[in-house]
Amino acid sequence: MVHLISGHQMPIIGFGTYKIQGYDLIYTVLEAALAAGYRSIDTASVYRNESDIGKALKILLPKYNLERKDIFITSKLGPSEQGKGNAKAALLGSIQRLDCEYLDLYLIHWPGTSQYQPKDEHNRLLRKESWLDMEDAFKQGKVKSLGISNYLTRHIEELLSYCTVKPSVLQTEYHPHLIQADVKKTCDKHNIHLQAYSSLGTTSSKELISDPKVVEIAKQCQKSPAQVLLCWAVQQDIGVLPKSTNPSHIRDNFDVFSFSLTSKQMEELSHLSKEAHYCWDPSKVA
């Protein structure tokens, strides 16, 4: 478990649901995840699956003798939902769709907004308004922890200059091909937990999971390349959010505590960085 500066705890491994849609599929993957031991579920308004997740959990939690308090649920504010009044309404909308009374963590999904070009200074104002809206919801008990996603150091420092509730989590792309050392240093300095997404690369790019060094270390450990990549992050106390629709992969991705990487293997993986963004690059957002 990760101890957040909000005072709450979050599992270091969460189940990602990006691009997983449709009730039947959502039910199947969540059942596999809960059976494997996942107790953290990550979604977002732009994933368009919150209602199906909420519906599935109403059936699955009792089936596994779990209650709402046993599950950590994260959702995110979409780029089109930013601004004063909008952000709080969006957060409450996520709660309603998930049918879960409160959120454990709510993030600003992207430092930019849909209304303006990335370089437009209005983005600064809108994300500030969004954060202050989210603070209101936090103070009303609608969300237990607040955070950000895809922020760079300059975005984080800007937020820290005005927030009264500090961000507990930064969720961003982080893996051996994209080691954002400056961002990690900033998070460590301010006790913000770094949570990685796309730890295995993406479905459209297999460069990371098929990297010869990753494959070599996986053979040494008698584990899959996916397990090695997830273990590399977890051994640094970096959270991970593996996603899959394959029940056996879902189980395997949770099995990262049964082995450990040597310091040499960790170092070799950490020297693979080539600044490769396989998802979104926030560097152009003002």
Tab-separated table of C-alpha atoms in Angstrom:
chain	number	residue	atom	x	y	z
A	1	MET	CA	0.000	0.000	0.000
A	2	VAL	CA	1.055	3.564	-0.706
A	3	HIS	CA	0.611	6.162	2.041
A	4	LEU	CA	-0.666	9.374	0.442
A	5	ILE	CA	-0.146	12.838	1.902
A	6	SER	CA	-3.924	13.134	2.209
A	7	GLY	CA	-3.660	10.550	4.991
A	8	HIS	CA	-5.237	7.749	2.959
A	9	GLN	CA	-3.748	4.561	1.569
A	10	MET	CA	-3.785	3.391	-2.051
A	11	PRO	CA	-2.816	-0.007	-3.468
A	12	ILE	CA	0.423	0.264	-5.452
A	13	ILE	CA	-1.130	-1.836	-8.238
A	14	GLY	CA	-4.382	-0.700	-9.804
A	15	PHE	CA	-6.444	-2.087	-12.656
A	16	GLY	CA	-6.561	0.233	-15.685
A	17	THR	CA	-9.745	0.388	-17.769
A	18	TYR	CA	-8.741	2.666	-20.664
A	19	LYS	CA	-10.433	1.543	-23.924
A	20	ILE	CA	-12.368	-1.202	-22.125
A	21	GLN	CA	-16.032	-0.619	-22.892
A	22	GLY	CA	-19.335	-2.484	-22.855
A	23	TYR	CA	-21.001	-3.934	-19.772
A	24	ASP	CA	-20.322	-7.603	-20.482
A	25	LEU	CA	-16.610	-7.014	-21.043
A	26	ILE	CA	-16.327	-4.673	-18.055
A	27	TYR	CA	-17.995	-7.279	-15.832
A	28	THR	CA	-15.675	-10.026	-17.077
A	29	VAL	CA	-12.442	-8.085	-16.593
A	30	LEU	CA	-13.440	-6.666	-13.204
A	31	GLU	CA	-14.342	-10.122	-11.961
A	32	ALA	CA	-10.951	-11.407	-13.110
A	33	ALA	CA	-9.238	-8.431	-11.464
A	34	LEU	CA	-11.009	-8.822	-8.123
A	35	ALA	CA	-10.360	-12.576	-8.136
A	36	ALA	CA	-6.655	-11.921	-8.782
A	37	GLY	CA	-6.426	-9.505	-5.851
A	38	TYR	CA	-6.754	-6.048	-7.401
A	39	ARG	CA	-8.465	-3.604	-5.061
A	40	SER	CA	-7.887	-0.390	-7.036
A	41	ILE	CA	-9.787	0.527	-10.205
A	42	ASP	CA	-8.788	3.406	-12.460
A	43	THR	CA	-11.212	5.080	-14.857
A	44	ALA	CA	-12.001	8.542	-16.279
A	45	SER	CA	-14.939	10.401	-17.706
A	46	VAL	CA	-13.401	10.243	-21.191
A	47	TYR	CA	-13.198	6.437	-20.988
A	48	ARG	CA	-17.011	6.329	-21.133
A	49	ASN	CA	-17.214	3.232	-18.956
A	50	GLU	CA	-17.985	4.632	-15.502
A	51	SER	CA	-21.650	3.565	-15.537
A	52	ASP	CA	-20.786	0.016	-16.526
A	53	ILE	CA	-18.065	-0.163	-13.857
A	54	GLY	CA	-20.514	1.041	-11.206
A	55	LYS	CA	-23.166	-1.437	-12.331
A	56	ALA	CA	-20.694	-4.338	-12.350
A	57	LEU	CA	-19.298	-3.512	-8.902
A	58	LYS	CA	-22.782	-3.576	-7.367
A	59	ILE	CA	-22.888	-7.272	-8.247
A	60	LEU	CA	-19.223	-8.194	-7.893
A	61	LEU	CA	-18.404	-6.639	-4.518
A	62	PRO	CA	-20.930	-8.769	-2.582
A	63	LYS	CA	-19.881	-11.811	-4.631
A	64	TYR	CA	-16.335	-11.423	-3.317
A	65	ASN	CA	-17.426	-10.415	0.207
A	66	LEU	CA	-16.193	-6.879	-0.378
A	67	GLU	CA	-17.681	-3.512	0.508
A	68	ARG	CA	-17.205	-0.075	-1.027
A	69	LYS	CA	-14.560	0.760	1.571
A	70	ASP	CA	-12.462	-2.191	0.397
A	71	ILE	CA	-12.086	-0.746	-3.100
A	72	PHE	CA	-10.063	2.286	-4.199
A	73	ILE	CA	-11.758	4.078	-7.112
A	74	THR	CA	-10.039	6.743	-9.221
A	75	SER	CA	-11.621	8.897	-11.903
A	76	LYS	CA	-10.488	11.952	-13.828
A	77	LEU	CA	-11.657	15.340	-15.047
A	78	GLY	CA	-11.799	15.461	-18.839
A	79	PRO	CA	-10.154	18.280	-20.858
A	80	SER	CA	-13.612	19.507	-21.953
A	81	GLU	CA	-14.840	19.708	-18.340
A	82	GLN	CA	-12.323	22.198	-16.957
A	83	GLY	CA	-13.206	25.515	-15.338
A	84	LYS	CA	-15.075	27.044	-12.413
A	85	GLY	CA	-18.295	25.168	-11.673
A	86	ASN	CA	-17.623	22.644	-14.422
A	87	ALA	CA	-15.013	20.618	-12.538
A	88	LYS	CA	-17.094	20.038	-9.436
A	89	ALA	CA	-20.107	19.129	-11.563
A	90	ALA	CA	-17.956	16.672	-13.498
A	91	LEU	CA	-16.675	15.084	-10.294
A	92	LEU	CA	-20.212	14.666	-8.985
A	93	GLY	CA	-21.203	13.259	-12.376
A	94	SER	CA	-18.507	10.598	-12.083
A	95	ILE	CA	-19.745	9.675	-8.607
A	96	GLN	CA	-23.289	9.376	-9.933
A	97	ARG	CA	-22.288	7.205	-12.894
A	98	LEU	CA	-20.084	4.993	-10.717
A	99	ASP	CA	-22.893	4.884	-8.124
A	100	CYS	CA	-20.296	4.934	-5.367
A	101	GLU	CA	-21.130	7.880	-3.017
A	102	TYR	CA	-17.548	9.188	-3.052
A	103	LEU	CA	-14.294	8.863	-4.986
A	104	ASP	CA	-11.017	7.817	-3.422
A	105	LEU	CA	-8.997	9.858	-5.915
A	106	TYR	CA	-9.882	12.423	-8.557
A	107	LEU	CA	-7.345	13.756	-11.036
A	108	ILE	CA	-7.120	16.560	-13.563
A	109	HIS	CA	-6.567	14.338	-16.587
A	110	TRP	CA	-4.622	16.822	-18.716
A	111	PRO	CA	-3.094	20.264	-18.035
A	112	GLY	CA	-4.707	21.647	-21.195
A	113	THR	CA	-8.343	22.130	-22.148
A	114	SER	CA	-10.452	21.326	-25.176
A	115	GLN	CA	-11.480	24.955	-25.617
A	116	TYR	CA	-8.004	26.345	-26.302
A	117	GLN	CA	-4.836	25.538	-28.185
A	118	PRO	CA	-2.060	24.015	-26.013
A	119	LYS	CA	0.004	27.242	-25.904
A	120	ASP	CA	-2.965	29.436	-24.953
A	121	GLU	CA	-2.523	31.024	-21.513
A	122	HIS	CA	-6.209	30.391	-20.749
A	123	ASN	CA	-5.185	26.820	-19.932
A	124	ARG	CA	-3.465	28.080	-16.773
A	125	LEU	CA	-6.594	29.838	-15.540
A	126	LEU	CA	-8.914	26.951	-16.306
A	127	ARG	CA	-6.832	24.322	-14.562
A	128	LYS	CA	-6.534	26.622	-11.532
A	129	GLU	CA	-10.307	27.079	-11.454
A	130	SER	CA	-10.705	23.321	-11.818
A	131	TRP	CA	-8.408	22.608	-8.891
A	132	LEU	CA	-10.187	25.070	-6.608
A	133	ASP	CA	-13.499	23.448	-7.584
A	134	MET	CA	-12.044	20.056	-6.719
A	135	GLU	CA	-10.862	21.395	-3.365
A	136	ASP	CA	-14.476	22.321	-2.567
A	137	ALA	CA	-15.566	18.763	-3.325
A	138	PHE	CA	-12.686	17.448	-1.196
A	139	LYS	CA	-13.723	19.595	1.752
A	140	GLN	CA	-17.296	18.318	1.378
A	141	GLY	CA	-16.132	14.707	1.565
A	142	LYS	CA	-16.990	13.825	-2.016
A	143	VAL	CA	-13.410	12.784	-2.751
A	144	LYS	CA	-10.712	11.602	-0.331
A	145	SER	CA	-7.594	12.559	-2.298
A	146	LEU	CA	-6.855	14.892	-5.212
A	147	GLY	CA	-4.262	14.560	-7.906
A	148	ILE	CA	-3.089	15.402	-11.391
A	149	SER	CA	-2.198	13.555	-14.547
A	150	ASN	CA	0.258	14.337	-17.350
A	151	TYR	CA	1.665	17.360	-15.502
A	152	LEU	CA	5.291	18.356	-15.957
A	153	THR	CA	7.430	19.963	-13.236
A	154	ARG	CA	6.431	23.496	-14.253
A	155	HIS	CA	2.733	22.556	-14.088
A	156	ILE	CA	3.239	20.985	-10.660
A	157	GLU	CA	5.140	23.988	-9.264
A	158	GLU	CA	2.427	26.310	-10.570
A	159	LEU	CA	-0.259	24.252	-8.821
A	160	LEU	CA	1.675	24.215	-5.561
A	161	SER	CA	1.836	28.023	-5.641
A	162	TYR	CA	-1.918	28.362	-5.047
A	163	CYS	CA	-3.417	25.097	-3.839
A	164	THR	CA	-4.620	24.677	-0.252
A	165	VAL	CA	-5.039	20.931	-0.720
A	166	LYS	CA	-1.840	19.453	-2.076
A	167	PRO	CA	-1.928	16.853	-4.855
A	168	SER	CA	-1.473	13.336	-3.507
A	169	VAL	CA	-0.763	11.645	-6.827
A	170	LEU	CA	0.740	12.390	-10.231
A	171	GLN	CA	-0.304	9.862	-12.835
A	172	THR	CA	1.879	10.006	-15.929
A	173	GLU	CA	3.594	7.908	-18.571
A	174	TYR	CA	6.688	6.403	-16.986
A	175	HIS	CA	8.618	3.300	-18.043
A	176	PRO	CA	12.200	2.307	-19.023
A	177	HIS	CA	11.840	4.034	-22.406
A	178	LEU	CA	10.541	7.236	-20.783
A	179	ILE	CA	12.185	7.976	-17.447
A	180	GLN	CA	11.038	11.451	-16.500
A	181	ALA	CA	13.767	12.013	-13.923
A	182	ASP	CA	12.920	15.669	-13.346
A	183	VAL	CA	9.247	14.889	-12.756
A	184	LYS	CA	10.136	12.039	-10.394
A	185	LYS	CA	12.488	14.331	-8.456
A	186	THR	CA	9.744	16.965	-8.133
A	187	CYS	CA	7.247	14.376	-6.893
A	188	ASP	CA	9.724	13.051	-4.331
A	189	LYS	CA	10.463	16.579	-3.119
A	190	HIS	CA	6.794	17.348	-2.505
A	191	ASN	CA	5.694	13.872	-1.331
A	192	ILE	CA	3.509	13.358	-4.380
A	193	HIS	CA	3.122	9.690	-5.249
A	194	LEU	CA	4.170	8.913	-8.824
A	195	GLN	CA	1.784	6.509	-10.509
A	196	ALA	CA	2.758	5.207	-13.947
A	197	TYR	CA	0.473	4.437	-16.846
A	198	SER	CA	1.455	2.604	-20.042
A	199	SER	CA	4.052	0.655	-18.077
A	200	LEU	CA	4.033	-1.958	-20.842
A	201	GLY	CA	3.903	0.477	-23.752
A	202	THR	CA	0.675	0.528	-25.757
A	203	THR	CA	-1.341	-1.850	-27.902
A	204	SER	CA	-0.190	0.070	-30.974
A	205	SER	CA	3.493	-0.011	-30.004
A	206	LYS	CA	5.282	-3.152	-28.858
A	207	GLU	CA	8.723	-1.516	-28.750
A	208	LEU	CA	8.945	-1.538	-24.965
A	209	ILE	CA	7.645	-5.004	-24.172
A	210	SER	CA	9.761	-6.516	-26.975
A	211	ASP	CA	12.920	-4.567	-26.107
A	212	PRO	CA	15.776	-7.121	-26.221
A	213	LYS	CA	17.022	-6.164	-22.759
A	214	VAL	CA	13.537	-6.496	-21.242
A	215	VAL	CA	13.124	-9.893	-22.902
A	216	GLU	CA	16.592	-10.985	-21.712
A	217	ILE	CA	15.875	-10.059	-18.085
A	218	ALA	CA	12.472	-11.743	-18.264
A	219	LYS	CA	14.193	-14.988	-19.283
A	220	GLN	CA	16.669	-14.599	-16.427
A	221	CYS	CA	13.789	-14.215	-13.960
A	222	GLN	CA	11.594	-16.836	-15.635
A	223	LYS	CA	8.836	-14.246	-15.780
A	224	SER	CA	7.083	-12.433	-18.608
A	225	PRO	CA	8.401	-9.119	-19.997
A	226	ALA	CA	5.221	-7.498	-18.664
A	227	GLN	CA	5.904	-8.741	-15.137
A	228	VAL	CA	9.496	-7.472	-15.326
A	229	LEU	CA	8.388	-3.998	-16.444
A	230	LEU	CA	5.799	-3.772	-13.670
A	231	CYS	CA	8.258	-5.058	-11.064
A	232	TRP	CA	10.824	-2.443	-12.193
A	233	ALA	CA	8.346	0.313	-11.280
A	234	VAL	CA	6.998	-1.227	-8.078
A	235	GLN	CA	10.529	-1.772	-6.715
A	236	GLN	CA	10.944	2.008	-6.966
A	237	ASP	CA	7.658	2.566	-5.091
A	238	ILE	CA	6.058	3.769	-8.326
A	239	GLY	CA	2.418	2.785	-8.728
A	240	VAL	CA	1.300	0.902	-11.828
A	241	LEU	CA	-2.006	0.496	-13.674
A	242	PRO	CA	-1.763	-2.526	-15.967
A	243	LYS	CA	-4.781	-3.157	-18.149
A	244	SER	CA	-5.837	-6.206	-20.099
A	245	THR	CA	-8.981	-7.967	-21.253
A	246	ASN	CA	-7.279	-11.372	-20.985
A	247	PRO	CA	-8.015	-13.003	-17.596
A	248	SER	CA	-4.677	-14.852	-17.510
A	249	HIS	CA	-2.764	-11.633	-18.285
A	250	ILE	CA	-4.792	-9.849	-15.600
A	251	ARG	CA	-3.666	-12.472	-13.077
A	252	ASP	CA	-0.046	-12.441	-14.261
A	253	ASN	CA	0.171	-8.642	-14.129
A	254	PHE	CA	-0.723	-8.737	-10.444
A	255	ASP	CA	2.035	-11.255	-9.725
A	256	VAL	CA	4.930	-8.861	-9.198
A	257	PHE	CA	5.622	-9.564	-5.527
A	258	SER	CA	6.750	-13.172	-5.939
A	259	PHE	CA	10.140	-12.136	-7.309
A	260	SER	CA	12.507	-9.171	-7.358
A	261	LEU	CA	14.988	-7.707	-9.785
A	262	THR	CA	18.649	-7.431	-8.862
A	263	SER	CA	20.294	-4.034	-8.625
A	264	LYS	CA	22.102	-4.825	-11.873
A	265	GLN	CA	18.841	-5.675	-13.658
A	266	MET	CA	17.207	-2.516	-12.310
A	267	GLU	CA	20.128	-0.437	-13.540
A	268	GLU	CA	20.106	-2.057	-16.972
A	269	LEU	CA	16.401	-1.308	-17.399
A	270	SER	CA	16.879	2.250	-16.171
A	271	HIS	CA	19.470	2.856	-18.885
A	272	LEU	CA	17.019	2.162	-21.712
A	273	SER	CA	15.408	5.602	-21.659
A	274	LYS	CA	15.066	7.277	-25.036
A	275	GLU	CA	12.417	9.901	-24.214
A	276	ALA	CA	9.789	7.879	-26.081
A	277	HIS	CA	6.234	9.031	-25.442
A	278	TYR	CA	3.957	6.209	-26.531
A	279	CYS	CA	0.886	8.110	-25.355
A	280	TRP	CA	0.509	11.852	-24.818
A	281	ASP	CA	3.237	14.483	-24.635
A	282	PRO	CA	2.257	17.461	-22.420
A	283	SER	CA	5.401	19.475	-23.174
A	284	LYS	CA	3.551	21.933	-25.459
A	285	VAL	CA	0.836	22.782	-22.925
A	286	ALA	CA	1.323	26.282	-21.443
